[in-house]
Amino acid sequence: MLEGVPDSSAAAAKTRTRKPRLDRALADAVDQAREAAEEAAEGIGEHLGVEAESERVVTHYFECTLPGYRGWRWAVVLTRAPRARAATVSETALLPGPDALRAPAWIPWADRLQGGEVGTGEVLPTEDDDDRLMPAYQLSDDDAVEDIAFELGLGRERVMNREGRAEAAQRWYDGDRGPNAPIAEAAPAAARCGTCGFFLPLAGSMRLAFGACANLYSSEDGRVVSADHGCGAHSQISEFVDTTPQGVEKSEIIYDDEGSEIL
């Protein structure tokens, strides 16, 4: 910028950010704004204020008294022509105020869905670019095998990739079937699923850390558990705790005779 010459860009920016001057003739036209609002809708309450939008354009705000519209305001925009005194109604609208009761922001269903929410009879499509999956033929390092599998469509079309397996493993491990679950912490320290005869290891890279419980009497029956999970139904539980009648703690016998009737 040359010395003594104003910066035109800075001046323009200052002009754009300068608050417009409130037109007094339009600001005083409260009754006209109210009439316009009452013609357009119902539930017009007290006048809340007026704001300048631009040169010779203002917006009057009125309280909305309709049930269910707490904090909403009726807005009436007034304007006038240059050198004219009469105000003209541009538009009316119902707008939310700073503390208005509003519906929550829309979230796509795919982002709202939580684990385990797909119920009986419901269908959940999997995205083509799901980060957890990859084409099955990519598991082979042999180009010839990949070409044949792709052409003939052998096996599953997609399988879980390393990222998907790691995500599932972490979720299971941190959940109710991992080592920190209350049932596992209450079980004998040595009664871990990995040494239980009812533990069926999973296939592939998961078999060292996870398996399915097949004990009919366990609350984990039919569920995937971590190898260091545990419960009181371990196949060798008698080796870890005294299960003889003398070693089993019995509850105190309580007699309830309040409901009895003497005949």
PDB file of C-alpha atoms in Angstrom:
ATOM      1  CA  MET A   1       0.000   0.000   0.000  1.00  0.00           C
ATOM      2  CA  LEU A   2       1.383   3.447  -0.970  1.00  0.00           C
ATOM      3  CA  GLU A   3       1.907   5.859   1.869  1.00  0.00           C
ATOM      4  CA  GLY A   4      -1.012   8.265   2.167  1.00  0.00           C
ATOM      5  CA  VAL A   5      -3.254   6.143  -0.096  1.00  0.00           C
ATOM      6  CA  PRO A   6      -6.053   4.209   1.701  1.00  0.00           C
ATOM      7  CA  ASP A   7      -6.223   0.446   1.244  1.00  0.00           C
ATOM      8  CA  SER A   8      -9.367  -0.082  -0.848  1.00  0.00           C
ATOM      9  CA  SER A   9      -9.695  -3.781   0.107  1.00  0.00           C
ATOM     10  CA  ALA A  10      -9.572  -2.978   3.837  1.00  0.00           C
ATOM     11  CA  ALA A  11     -12.106  -0.211   3.400  1.00  0.00           C
ATOM     12  CA  ALA A  12     -14.425  -2.540   1.494  1.00  0.00           C
ATOM     13  CA  ALA A  13     -14.142  -5.207   4.202  1.00  0.00           C
ATOM     14  CA  LYS A  14     -14.922  -2.632   6.881  1.00  0.00           C
ATOM     15  CA  THR A  15     -17.968  -1.520   4.908  1.00  0.00           C
ATOM     16  CA  ARG A  16     -19.229  -5.107   4.628  1.00  0.00           C
ATOM     17  CA  THR A  17     -18.869  -5.763   8.367  1.00  0.00           C
ATOM     18  CA  ARG A  18     -20.366  -2.448   9.474  1.00  0.00           C
ATOM     19  CA  LYS A  19     -23.746  -2.910  11.144  1.00  0.00           C
ATOM     20  CA  PRO A  20     -26.541  -1.346   9.044  1.00  0.00           C
ATOM     21  CA  ARG A  21     -28.260   1.722  10.473  1.00  0.00           C
ATOM     22  CA  LEU A  22     -31.741   1.153  11.839  1.00  0.00           C
ATOM     23  CA  ASP A  23     -34.348   2.930   9.730  1.00  0.00           C
ATOM     24  CA  ARG A  24     -36.465   4.873  12.225  1.00  0.00           C
ATOM     25  CA  ALA A  25     -39.602   5.049  10.044  1.00  0.00           C
ATOM     26  CA  LEU A  26     -39.598   1.275   9.598  1.00  0.00           C
ATOM     27  CA  ALA A  27     -38.718   0.634  13.242  1.00  0.00           C
ATOM     28  CA  ASP A  28     -41.756   2.665  14.354  1.00  0.00           C
ATOM     29  CA  ALA A  29     -44.133   0.669  12.115  1.00  0.00           C
ATOM     30  CA  VAL A  30     -44.805  -1.950  14.823  1.00  0.00           C
ATOM     31  CA  ASP A  31     -48.587  -1.902  14.357  1.00  0.00           C
ATOM     32  CA  GLN A  32     -48.260  -2.467  10.619  1.00  0.00           C
ATOM     33  CA  ALA A  33     -45.905  -5.379  11.218  1.00  0.00           C
ATOM     34  CA  ARG A  34     -48.308  -6.903  13.756  1.00  0.00           C
ATOM     35  CA  GLU A  35     -51.231  -6.615  11.353  1.00  0.00           C
ATOM     36  CA  ALA A  36     -49.212  -8.391   8.677  1.00  0.00           C
ATOM     37  CA  ALA A  37     -48.314 -11.191  11.078  1.00  0.00           C
ATOM     38  CA  GLU A  38     -51.917 -11.625  12.269  1.00  0.00           C
ATOM     39  CA  GLU A  39     -53.116 -11.835   8.670  1.00  0.00           C
ATOM     40  CA  ALA A  40     -50.592 -14.561   7.888  1.00  0.00           C
ATOM     41  CA  ALA A  41     -50.876 -16.735  11.002  1.00  0.00           C
ATOM     42  CA  GLU A  42     -52.127 -17.194  14.564  1.00  0.00           C
ATOM     43  CA  GLY A  43     -50.446 -17.068  17.943  1.00  0.00           C
ATOM     44  CA  ILE A  44     -48.951 -13.574  17.672  1.00  0.00           C
ATOM     45  CA  GLY A  45     -47.675 -12.443  21.076  1.00  0.00           C
ATOM     46  CA  GLU A  46     -45.868  -9.370  22.344  1.00  0.00           C
ATOM     47  CA  HIS A  47     -43.384  -7.407  20.272  1.00  0.00           C
ATOM     48  CA  LEU A  48     -39.864  -8.618  21.049  1.00  0.00           C
ATOM     49  CA  GLY A  49     -37.802  -6.109  19.110  1.00  0.00           C
ATOM     50  CA  VAL A  50     -36.621  -4.922  15.704  1.00  0.00           C
ATOM     51  CA  GLU A  51     -33.325  -5.425  13.858  1.00  0.00           C
ATOM     52  CA  ALA A  52     -31.840  -3.693  10.828  1.00  0.00           C
ATOM     53  CA  GLU A  53     -31.092  -6.087   7.981  1.00  0.00           C
ATOM     54  CA  SER A  54     -29.742  -3.603   5.448  1.00  0.00           C
ATOM     55  CA  GLU A  55     -30.449  -0.067   4.279  1.00  0.00           C
ATOM     56  CA  ARG A  56     -34.202   0.603   4.579  1.00  0.00           C
ATOM     57  CA  VAL A  57     -34.907  -3.043   5.535  1.00  0.00           C
ATOM     58  CA  VAL A  58     -35.802  -4.155   9.079  1.00  0.00           C
ATOM     59  CA  THR A  59     -37.252  -7.242  10.744  1.00  0.00           C
ATOM     60  CA  HIS A  60     -39.799  -7.041  13.544  1.00  0.00           C
ATOM     61  CA  TYR A  61     -39.996 -10.020  15.924  1.00  0.00           C
ATOM     62  CA  PHE A  62     -43.120 -11.099  17.816  1.00  0.00           C
ATOM     63  CA  GLU A  63     -43.515 -13.819  20.415  1.00  0.00           C
ATOM     64  CA  CYS A  64     -45.100 -17.048  19.153  1.00  0.00           C
ATOM     65  CA  THR A  65     -47.776 -18.294  21.568  1.00  0.00           C
ATOM     66  CA  LEU A  66     -48.682 -21.476  19.689  1.00  0.00           C
ATOM     67  CA  PRO A  67     -48.433 -24.662  21.801  1.00  0.00           C
ATOM     68  CA  GLY A  68     -45.241 -26.598  21.143  1.00  0.00           C
ATOM     69  CA  TYR A  69     -43.302 -23.624  19.735  1.00  0.00           C
ATOM     70  CA  ARG A  70     -41.458 -22.481  22.848  1.00  0.00           C
ATOM     71  CA  GLY A  71     -38.816 -19.902  21.996  1.00  0.00           C
ATOM     72  CA  TRP A  72     -39.980 -19.412  18.389  1.00  0.00           C
ATOM     73  CA  ARG A  73     -40.653 -15.946  16.959  1.00  0.00           C
ATOM     74  CA  TRP A  74     -42.793 -14.513  14.197  1.00  0.00           C
ATOM     75  CA  ALA A  75     -40.621 -12.381  11.922  1.00  0.00           C
ATOM     76  CA  VAL A  76     -42.040  -9.621   9.708  1.00  0.00           C
ATOM     77  CA  VAL A  77     -39.700  -7.921   7.219  1.00  0.00           C
ATOM     78  CA  LEU A  78     -40.516  -4.310   6.306  1.00  0.00           C
ATOM     79  CA  THR A  79     -38.887  -2.109   3.700  1.00  0.00           C
ATOM     80  CA  ARG A  80     -39.494   1.221   1.972  1.00  0.00           C
ATOM     81  CA  ALA A  81     -38.446   2.886  -1.250  1.00  0.00           C
ATOM     82  CA  PRO A  82     -35.867   5.710  -1.214  1.00  0.00           C
ATOM     83  CA  ARG A  83     -37.375   9.033  -0.026  1.00  0.00           C
ATOM     84  CA  ALA A  84     -40.666   7.245   0.736  1.00  0.00           C
ATOM     85  CA  ARG A  85     -42.171   7.199   4.221  1.00  0.00           C
ATOM     86  CA  ALA A  86     -44.667   4.370   3.765  1.00  0.00           C
ATOM     87  CA  ALA A  87     -43.484   0.911   4.834  1.00  0.00           C
ATOM     88  CA  THR A  88     -44.085  -2.170   2.704  1.00  0.00           C
ATOM     89  CA  VAL A  89     -44.333  -5.741   4.013  1.00  0.00           C
ATOM     90  CA  SER A  90     -41.811  -7.986   2.272  1.00  0.00           C
ATOM     91  CA  GLU A  91     -42.443 -11.313   4.032  1.00  0.00           C
ATOM     92  CA  THR A  92     -43.496 -13.031   7.234  1.00  0.00           C
ATOM     93  CA  ALA A  93     -42.029 -16.215   8.680  1.00  0.00           C
ATOM     94  CA  LEU A  94     -41.847 -18.303  11.845  1.00  0.00           C
ATOM     95  CA  LEU A  95     -38.206 -18.520  12.956  1.00  0.00           C
ATOM     96  CA  PRO A  96     -36.475 -20.172  15.928  1.00  0.00           C
ATOM     97  CA  GLY A  97     -35.051 -17.912  18.600  1.00  0.00           C
ATOM     98  CA  PRO A  98     -31.815 -18.519  20.546  1.00  0.00           C
ATOM     99  CA  ASP A  99     -33.590 -20.770  23.087  1.00  0.00           C
ATOM    100  CA  ALA A 100     -36.134 -22.295  20.729  1.00  0.00           C
ATOM    101  CA  LEU A 101     -37.319 -25.855  21.143  1.00  0.00           C
ATOM    102  CA  ARG A 102     -36.066 -27.545  17.964  1.00  0.00           C
ATOM    103  CA  ALA A 103     -35.830 -31.036  16.573  1.00  0.00           C
ATOM    104  CA  PRO A 104     -32.361 -32.599  16.879  1.00  0.00           C
ATOM    105  CA  ALA A 105     -30.071 -32.427  13.875  1.00  0.00           C
ATOM    106  CA  TRP A 106     -30.721 -35.136  11.303  1.00  0.00           C
ATOM    107  CA  ILE A 107     -28.259 -38.010  11.495  1.00  0.00           C
ATOM    108  CA  PRO A 108     -28.208 -40.603   8.671  1.00  0.00           C
ATOM    109  CA  TRP A 109     -29.481 -44.023   9.724  1.00  0.00           C
ATOM    110  CA  ALA A 110     -26.083 -45.610   9.046  1.00  0.00           C
ATOM    111  CA  ASP A 111     -24.512 -43.284  11.653  1.00  0.00           C
ATOM    112  CA  ARG A 112     -27.328 -43.773  14.182  1.00  0.00           C
ATOM    113  CA  LEU A 113     -27.235 -47.567  14.096  1.00  0.00           C
ATOM    114  CA  GLN A 114     -25.696 -49.155  17.182  1.00  0.00           C
ATOM    115  CA  GLY A 115     -24.325 -52.637  17.736  1.00  0.00           C
ATOM    116  CA  GLY A 116     -26.952 -55.345  18.098  1.00  0.00           C
ATOM    117  CA  GLU A 117     -29.878 -53.209  16.856  1.00  0.00           C
ATOM    118  CA  VAL A 118     -30.742 -55.321  13.804  1.00  0.00           C
ATOM    119  CA  GLY A 119     -33.691 -57.407  14.974  1.00  0.00           C
ATOM    120  CA  THR A 120     -35.789 -60.285  13.662  1.00  0.00           C
ATOM    121  CA  GLY A 121     -37.117 -59.635  10.161  1.00  0.00           C
ATOM    122  CA  GLU A 122     -34.979 -56.513   9.659  1.00  0.00           C
ATOM    123  CA  VAL A 123     -32.478 -56.115   6.805  1.00  0.00           C
ATOM    124  CA  LEU A 124     -29.172 -54.214   7.022  1.00  0.00           C
ATOM    125  CA  PRO A 125     -27.421 -53.694   3.665  1.00  0.00           C
ATOM    126  CA  THR A 126     -23.625 -53.562   3.738  1.00  0.00           C
ATOM    127  CA  GLU A 127     -21.937 -50.726   1.877  1.00  0.00           C
ATOM    128  CA  ASP A 128     -19.810 -51.619  -1.141  1.00  0.00           C
ATOM    129  CA  ASP A 129     -16.888 -49.699   0.377  1.00  0.00           C
ATOM    130  CA  ASP A 130     -17.229 -51.106   3.897  1.00  0.00           C
ATOM    131  CA  ASP A 131     -13.821 -50.664   5.565  1.00  0.00           C
ATOM    132  CA  ARG A 132     -14.112 -54.058   7.273  1.00  0.00           C
ATOM    133  CA  LEU A 133     -14.376 -56.108   4.063  1.00  0.00           C
ATOM    134  CA  MET A 134     -12.295 -56.857   1.022  1.00  0.00           C
ATOM    135  CA  PRO A 135     -12.663 -59.121  -2.037  1.00  0.00           C
ATOM    136  CA  ALA A 136     -12.038 -62.752  -1.103  1.00  0.00           C
ATOM    137  CA  TYR A 137      -9.591 -63.387  -3.957  1.00  0.00           C
ATOM    138  CA  GLN A 138      -7.151 -60.880  -2.449  1.00  0.00           C
ATOM    139  CA  LEU A 139      -6.306 -63.430   0.256  1.00  0.00           C
ATOM    140  CA  SER A 140      -4.279 -65.417  -2.266  1.00  0.00           C
ATOM    141  CA  ASP A 141      -0.760 -64.492  -3.331  1.00  0.00           C
ATOM    142  CA  ASP A 142      -1.042 -66.577  -6.483  1.00  0.00           C
ATOM    143  CA  ASP A 143      -2.164 -64.553  -9.515  1.00  0.00           C
ATOM    144  CA  ALA A 144      -3.453 -67.666 -11.251  1.00  0.00           C
ATOM    145  CA  VAL A 145      -5.632 -68.548  -8.260  1.00  0.00           C
ATOM    146  CA  GLU A 146      -6.984 -65.020  -8.077  1.00  0.00           C
ATOM    147  CA  ASP A 147      -7.861 -65.003 -11.790  1.00  0.00           C
ATOM    148  CA  ILE A 148      -9.703 -68.321 -11.610  1.00  0.00           C
ATOM    149  CA  ALA A 149     -11.540 -67.404  -8.417  1.00  0.00           C
ATOM    150  CA  PHE A 150     -12.610 -64.083  -9.908  1.00  0.00           C
ATOM    151  CA  GLU A 151     -13.852 -65.636 -13.171  1.00  0.00           C
ATOM    152  CA  LEU A 152     -15.679 -68.567 -11.592  1.00  0.00           C
ATOM    153  CA  GLY A 153     -16.960 -66.721  -8.515  1.00  0.00           C
ATOM    154  CA  LEU A 154     -15.737 -69.419  -6.139  1.00  0.00           C
ATOM    155  CA  GLY A 155     -16.169 -69.049  -2.390  1.00  0.00           C
ATOM    156  CA  ARG A 156     -17.388 -65.936  -0.646  1.00  0.00           C
ATOM    157  CA  GLU A 157     -17.361 -62.723  -2.625  1.00  0.00           C
ATOM    158  CA  ARG A 158     -15.992 -60.684   0.282  1.00  0.00           C
ATOM    159  CA  VAL A 159     -14.212 -61.499   3.546  1.00  0.00           C
ATOM    160  CA  MET A 160     -13.116 -59.476   6.544  1.00  0.00           C
ATOM    161  CA  ASN A 161      -9.797 -57.728   6.177  1.00  0.00           C
ATOM    162  CA  ARG A 162      -7.220 -57.264   8.926  1.00  0.00           C
ATOM    163  CA  GLU A 163      -8.764 -53.988  10.064  1.00  0.00           C
ATOM    164  CA  GLY A 164     -12.203 -55.556  10.340  1.00  0.00           C
ATOM    165  CA  ARG A 165     -10.914 -58.540  12.318  1.00  0.00           C
ATOM    166  CA  ALA A 166      -8.929 -56.328  14.685  1.00  0.00           C
ATOM    167  CA  GLU A 167     -11.973 -54.139  15.283  1.00  0.00           C
ATOM    168  CA  ALA A 168     -14.160 -57.152  16.080  1.00  0.00           C
ATOM    169  CA  ALA A 169     -11.518 -58.711  18.338  1.00  0.00           C
ATOM    170  CA  GLN A 170     -11.115 -55.504  20.340  1.00  0.00           C
ATOM    171  CA  ARG A 171     -14.874 -55.102  20.691  1.00  0.00           C
ATOM    172  CA  TRP A 172     -15.302 -58.667  21.949  1.00  0.00           C
ATOM    173  CA  TYR A 173     -12.323 -58.427  24.272  1.00  0.00           C
ATOM    174  CA  ASP A 174     -13.574 -55.202  25.876  1.00  0.00           C
ATOM    175  CA  GLY A 175     -17.161 -56.461  26.151  1.00  0.00           C
ATOM    176  CA  ASP A 176     -19.076 -58.806  28.439  1.00  0.00           C
ATOM    177  CA  ARG A 177     -17.233 -61.874  27.109  1.00  0.00           C
ATOM    178  CA  GLY A 178     -13.710 -60.645  27.837  1.00  0.00           C
ATOM    179  CA  PRO A 179     -11.420 -61.075  30.853  1.00  0.00           C
ATOM    180  CA  ASN A 180     -12.729 -57.994  32.652  1.00  0.00           C
ATOM    181  CA  ALA A 181     -16.386 -58.992  32.659  1.00  0.00           C
ATOM    182  CA  PRO A 182     -17.913 -59.357  36.160  1.00  0.00           C
ATOM    183  CA  ILE A 183     -18.557 -63.092  35.654  1.00  0.00           C
ATOM    184  CA  ALA A 184     -14.910 -63.652  34.697  1.00  0.00           C
ATOM    185  CA  GLU A 185     -13.554 -61.656  37.630  1.00  0.00           C
ATOM    186  CA  ALA A 186     -15.803 -63.594  40.036  1.00  0.00           C
ATOM    187  CA  ALA A 187     -14.667 -66.975  38.690  1.00  0.00           C
ATOM    188  CA  PRO A 188     -11.576 -68.767  40.084  1.00  0.00           C
ATOM    189  CA  ALA A 189      -8.396 -67.259  38.664  1.00  0.00           C
ATOM    190  CA  ALA A 190      -7.411 -70.527  36.965  1.00  0.00           C
ATOM    191  CA  ALA A 191     -10.856 -71.202  35.476  1.00  0.00           C
ATOM    192  CA  ARG A 192     -10.161 -69.640  32.090  1.00  0.00           C
ATOM    193  CA  CYS A 193     -12.062 -70.566  28.933  1.00  0.00           C
ATOM    194  CA  GLY A 194      -8.919 -71.431  26.984  1.00  0.00           C
ATOM    195  CA  THR A 195      -8.346 -74.474  29.213  1.00  0.00           C
ATOM    196  CA  CYS A 196     -12.014 -75.551  29.354  1.00  0.00           C
ATOM    197  CA  GLY A 197     -13.188 -78.675  27.529  1.00  0.00           C
ATOM    198  CA  PHE A 198     -16.317 -76.837  26.377  1.00  0.00           C
ATOM    199  CA  PHE A 199     -14.266 -74.156  24.584  1.00  0.00           C
ATOM    200  CA  LEU A 200     -14.444 -74.419  20.766  1.00  0.00           C
ATOM    201  CA  PRO A 201     -11.690 -72.238  19.219  1.00  0.00           C
ATOM    202  CA  LEU A 202     -12.593 -70.074  16.245  1.00  0.00           C
ATOM    203  CA  ALA A 203     -10.911 -70.645  12.895  1.00  0.00           C
ATOM    204  CA  GLY A 204      -8.092 -68.646  11.356  1.00  0.00           C
ATOM    205  CA  SER A 205      -6.274 -65.857  13.134  1.00  0.00           C
ATOM    206  CA  MET A 206      -8.962 -65.651  15.815  1.00  0.00           C
ATOM    207  CA  ARG A 207      -8.445 -69.155  17.203  1.00  0.00           C
ATOM    208  CA  LEU A 208      -5.664 -68.182  19.625  1.00  0.00           C
ATOM    209  CA  ALA A 209      -7.764 -65.523  21.338  1.00  0.00           C
ATOM    210  CA  PHE A 210     -11.435 -66.466  20.923  1.00  0.00           C
ATOM    211  CA  GLY A 211     -13.777 -69.399  20.793  1.00  0.00           C
ATOM    212  CA  ALA A 212     -17.395 -70.380  21.326  1.00  0.00           C
ATOM    213  CA  CYS A 213     -18.728 -71.690  24.634  1.00  0.00           C
ATOM    214  CA  ALA A 214     -20.539 -75.031  24.267  1.00  0.00           C
ATOM    215  CA  ASN A 215     -21.448 -75.685  27.902  1.00  0.00           C
ATOM    216  CA  LEU A 216     -25.201 -76.132  28.217  1.00  0.00           C
ATOM    217  CA  TYR A 217     -25.182 -74.981  31.845  1.00  0.00           C
ATOM    218  CA  SER A 218     -23.062 -71.879  31.362  1.00  0.00           C
ATOM    219  CA  SER A 219     -24.641 -68.465  30.829  1.00  0.00           C
ATOM    220  CA  GLU A 220     -22.115 -68.030  27.979  1.00  0.00           C
ATOM    221  CA  ASP A 221     -23.375 -71.062  26.029  1.00  0.00           C
ATOM    222  CA  GLY A 222     -23.421 -70.304  22.298  1.00  0.00           C
ATOM    223  CA  ARG A 223     -21.487 -67.052  22.675  1.00  0.00           C
ATOM    224  CA  VAL A 224     -18.010 -66.036  21.551  1.00  0.00           C
ATOM    225  CA  VAL A 225     -15.698 -65.661  24.562  1.00  0.00           C
ATOM    226  CA  SER A 226     -12.061 -64.738  24.912  1.00  0.00           C
ATOM    227  CA  ALA A 227      -9.600 -67.445  25.904  1.00  0.00           C
ATOM    228  CA  ASP A 228      -8.908 -65.624  29.185  1.00  0.00           C
ATOM    229  CA  HIS A 229     -12.606 -65.215  29.979  1.00  0.00           C
ATOM    230  CA  GLY A 230     -14.015 -67.484  32.657  1.00  0.00           C
ATOM    231  CA  CYS A 231     -17.039 -68.648  34.617  1.00  0.00           C
ATOM    232  CA  GLY A 232     -17.957 -71.155  37.302  1.00  0.00           C
ATOM    233  CA  ALA A 233     -18.862 -73.880  34.828  1.00  0.00           C
ATOM    234  CA  HIS A 234     -15.303 -74.723  33.749  1.00  0.00           C
ATOM    235  CA  SER A 235     -14.884 -78.406  32.830  1.00  0.00           C
ATOM    236  CA  GLN A 236     -12.193 -78.789  35.537  1.00  0.00           C
ATOM    237  CA  ILE A 237     -13.742 -76.504  38.124  1.00  0.00           C
ATOM    238  CA  SER A 238     -13.283 -79.142  40.851  1.00  0.00           C
ATOM    239  CA  GLU A 239      -9.506 -78.755  40.459  1.00  0.00           C
ATOM    240  CA  PHE A 240      -9.704 -75.066  41.278  1.00  0.00           C
ATOM    241  CA  VAL A 241     -12.243 -74.971  44.109  1.00  0.00           C
ATOM    242  CA  ASP A 242     -13.591 -77.401  46.707  1.00  0.00           C
ATOM    243  CA  THR A 243     -16.900 -78.580  45.243  1.00  0.00           C
ATOM    244  CA  THR A 244     -17.622 -81.208  47.936  1.00  0.00           C
ATOM    245  CA  PRO A 245     -20.613 -80.593  50.220  1.00  0.00           C
ATOM    246  CA  GLN A 246     -18.215 -79.537  52.960  1.00  0.00           C
ATOM    247  CA  GLY A 247     -16.601 -76.939  50.740  1.00  0.00           C
ATOM    248  CA  VAL A 248     -19.777 -75.396  49.362  1.00  0.00           C
ATOM    249  CA  GLU A 249     -21.011 -72.475  51.398  1.00  0.00           C
ATOM    250  CA  LYS A 250     -24.706 -72.812  52.184  1.00  0.00           C
ATOM    251  CA  SER A 251     -27.140 -69.982  52.662  1.00  0.00           C
ATOM    252  CA  GLU A 252     -28.850 -69.545  55.988  1.00  0.00           C
ATOM    253  CA  ILE A 253     -32.212 -71.340  56.172  1.00  0.00           C
ATOM    254  CA  ILE A 254     -34.994 -68.873  56.747  1.00  0.00           C
ATOM    255  CA  TYR A 255     -38.507 -69.876  57.699  1.00  0.00           C
ATOM    256  CA  ASP A 256     -41.325 -67.586  56.621  1.00  0.00           C
ATOM    257  CA  ASP A 257     -44.472 -68.276  58.590  1.00  0.00           C
ATOM    258  CA  GLU A 258     -46.210 -64.968  57.956  1.00  0.00           C
ATOM    259  CA  GLY A 259     -48.330 -66.526  55.254  1.00  0.00           C
ATOM    260  CA  SER A 260     -49.365 -69.604  57.265  1.00  0.00           C
ATOM    261  CA  GLU A 261     -52.794 -70.053  58.779  1.00  0.00           C
ATOM    262  CA  ILE A 262     -53.531 -71.994  61.949  1.00  0.00           C
ATOM    263  CA  LEU A 263     -56.400 -74.456  61.469  1.00  0.00           C
TER     264      LEU A 263
END
